[in-house]
Structures are given as structure tokens and as C-alpha cells.
């Protein structure tokens, strides 16, 4: 199944990389065969993918249905409190038996022939296993050597850190900590420092673009102060803010770290056309920002964990954003906003209010989905062309400023290494 | 259903719903906040959050000022593909009528048409509303759109 396919063969004629990874062929975004290989190489082996937060399944028997890549999986807390992730695919004839999106159960039962599974995925019951007796004769039944242990649900490897759950189909995957690497793990731990999380709710959007474009969007510190007028006008994200771009050693994950600077002040960066010197809020509560001790300085840290999730801290708004691809041209983007158990009611209110900036309708993020859609339109129309990511040159290295596209170049350096294996 | 109101109130109420749909479908963003009281609540919330008791809403405004800020955002700060939206709103279902205050529910469907593209069903659900009588006529003190269409087709720019 995993015989390496040479990159050249996969992309014959259409994929032409220039200058390292600073010019990305449009073909990486619109090839169904390439997409299938990406699913295998990034989502189903050697990587940890986000599945949810422990706080979503607080009690024994609680479960949540979600996806890894294009496979349906169930995050569940077993009756002994242990967290498991199993594939939502019956071992008998494949039925994706779990239909509710969340709930509480004692066991999983497939409706088709009523196979019964424990919450850790072990097969517990098979109707008519020993056949059915008629007139003293046993008819049918499973073969004598049918072994329950061989026919459980596919069990994934699970890692829980700071209340966040990751899973992998690949039981030989390195530890979650090694996977993220120390430099990015620092920022993971800054947000998920062991405090209990509280779930504020979900937003879901379906974006008609290749899933990698969302990773790129959050590895792109160039655009927020330009596309998102709010960011530059209120100083939340400006090119002259103090900033750091940090990658893991493989350049697949990254943290964009920024500290809020001069709101409203005129400077070189505020001469961009999206800057609104005269913009004032009728209701300033949208930006009622109260610094929190755990920030340790930075007002925004956006962490991309390749391939499946983005971790957001933008002032008081914190969320996870899960990437669920569906074919090469679409992905679902699932936002889970949360808070911390020691939040005051005022802080909870503030997080909810600032959530107006983010999500599918957000003042500074509705437009990200729009530009991704318009990028994909061009890629599909013109597969032999390429993008240009040369802000800051063509090298791949951490920086202490945000005038760079180095994180995107880094991600594609990693992508090429893995895809060409 | 025990609530009962006179013909004049009923007529004013249905006119309010019809006028509201006209304004948000015609893109008259300056007029949109004027349907609300100063300390209004306006929310657009996925049904999942509503039913599970999660407070997060996709849009969550707590004053007419916030609605004005959204109107400004649509015009000046949010980059987006232009589109038409078209509301089809069911008859208001009166849940409770007190003197000068009505609790109302209404089913709605919103269609979206992007320029030169096929019209699609964009968002369906129901609104949970509190309408109050003011010196200027009936106004929304609360409008909550609880939407079944939990998977938003890319983005939501205009208010429902
Ligand atoms: S397919 Fe699940 S029990 Fe037969
Ligand atoms: Fe953005």
C-alpha cells in the first residue's frame, strides 16, 4: 500500500519547483491522486492528528464523532475513564455505525448485524456466532477459529497533553512531544498549561479550497495587517509589531508570535489602503482586551500543527481550528472555542465577545476563507503555473520579524521531503 | 398557543418582519440597526450550540452600536465576494403577548446568489425574537437566529 511513488512520476509534466520552495506549483493543490497520497502520508501515518479536547468528553461513556483526514473516528472516554480513539467502521462489513455527533453510551452497537463493541474498540458480541438450532441441528454460525480479538474496531494510538487529544492510525509514530518538537511545544504548553478547559461552543465552515491553503494562511504573517483592516487599524497585528516566527526542526509546525503595538498610530505600515485612521467603534467592547498572566508577553500566538489543526490565541479569544479535508478542492474547518475553569463570568463574556472577530463570520477571519476560495479557482484553471512566496528571500529559517513568508517555504520543504520518499 | 393580540398589533408585527427582510435583502446596512432597541441582543447561533447550552454564537452582538460596527465592517473592512441574499420568512408564531412586548418565533430560509452563479440554499432555521413597542413603533429587543445549516458555505458576511 505504501510503495513510494516518485514525485516526478506523480506529477509528470505539471510540477515544476523553482528556487527551493519559494515558488509553489499550482499542481500541488489540484491533483486527486496527489491528494490521496497526502492523506496517507500526512494524516494516516507518522503524524498525530487533532481529535478534540478532553473537556468535550468529561464523563465515562461520553463520545464525540470527528474525522482524521477523510476517515470517521470516535473520541470516547471508556467506563474506566481512559480515553480511546477508534475508527467509526464496523469490523464486519464496514458500516460507519456511529451517526450522532456526540452522546453517552455503554457500548458501540452496529445496527446492521448488531455486532457489539466495548468503548475501547474490542469486539464483545456477535449475534448467531454459534449458529441457530433448528430441530436439534445447529445451522450456520461463525467458523470455529473465529477470534474476537482479531475483529475489533481499528484502535488508534492516543496522546493527551494539557487537555488536548491527538490520535494516530500509526502505532509506530514517534511520541507527541517529539512530533511537535521543543521549540513549538513551548507555545503549545503556554496555552494548554494544565488548567481545565471549558467548552464555549463550535463554528463550522466548508471552504472550497485545498486544505493546505489554511495551513499556509496561518503561516503567513504578511496578510493579517493588509487583508484584515481591523488588525492593522487597532494595532492587533501590524508589520511593525514585535514578532517571532518559530518552526520545529522539520519546518512542518510553526508558531507566529506577535505583541500588540501602536493602535491607530500613523507609520509606514499604516499607509496601506486598508488602514482606516478614522475608524472608531460604536461599541468598544469588541476590543475590551484584558491581559492574562499566562500570556507571558505576546498578545497573539498562532500555532500550526501539521497537518490537522491550528491553535489560536488572539488576545482573549482562544480556540482550536481543525482541518478536515474532503477531496483536493474542499475542507471543513471546525472551530472549538474554549475558556479556562478559573475564568470569571466577565472573562467568559469577553472571550465570547471577541469571538466576533473570528470564525466564519469574524471581522478578521471571514475574509481568509474568501481568499482561499479565490486562490483555488486560479489553481484549477491554470495548473501549470505557480505561486510566489519570496517575502524575506528564499531561505527557510526562524525570524524575529513578520515581514517574511519563510514558514510557508518551510512547510513545502517538509512536504516535498515526505512526498518524494 | 394561548397568546392573542389584536389585529392592529398583528398587522404591525407582520409588517415588521416583512420590512426587516426587505432591508437585509436589499443590502440597506445603515437601516438594519434601526430595527433594534439600543440595548438589543442580536445573535446568529448554530443549532448545536443552542441545544447543548454552549454560549458561543457565530455573530453575537449586545447593542445597536455593535450592529452599526458590523454594518461598517461589511461596507469598509471585510473583504468578500459580493452576493445577493433572499429571505423567505414564515408567518410569525406568537409565543407570548404582554402589553407592548411579544415573544415570537419564525422559520426562515435564506438563499444566496453569487454573481453569475447558481442560487443555493444558504442558511435555514428559526428566529427567536422579542419585539417591544417603542415611541418609533415595534422594534426588536432580541433577535436570535438558530440555524440548522451548521456547515456554513465558506463565510457569513451579511446579517441574516
Ligand atoms: S456491518 Fe456492522 S454488524 Fe454487520
Ligand atoms: Fe487571516
Short mmCIF file of N, CA and C and ligand atoms in Angstrom, two decimals, chain A residues 217 223 228 364 368, ligand 2:
data_model
loop_
_atom_site.label_atom_id
_atom_site.label_comp_id
_atom_site.label_asym_id
_atom_site.label_seq_id
_atom_site.Cartn_x
_atom_site.Cartn_y
_atom_site.Cartn_z
N UNK A 217 -2.29 29.90 5.32
CA UNK A 217 -2.89 31.16 5.78
C UNK A 217 -2.40 31.52 7.18
N UNK A 223 -0.18 38.77 5.51
CA UNK A 223 -1.53 39.22 5.14
C UNK A 223 -2.36 39.87 6.25
N UNK A 228 -6.86 42.16 6.66
CA UNK A 228 -7.79 42.37 7.78
C UNK A 228 -7.64 43.78 8.34
N UNK A 364 -12.09 39.53 11.38
CA UNK A 364 -10.73 39.34 10.85
C UNK A 364 -10.48 37.91 10.42
N UNK A 368 -10.50 35.27 5.24
CA UNK A 368 -9.50 34.23 4.93
C UNK A 368 -10.11 33.13 4.06
FE1 LIG C 2 -6.18 35.91 8.12
#
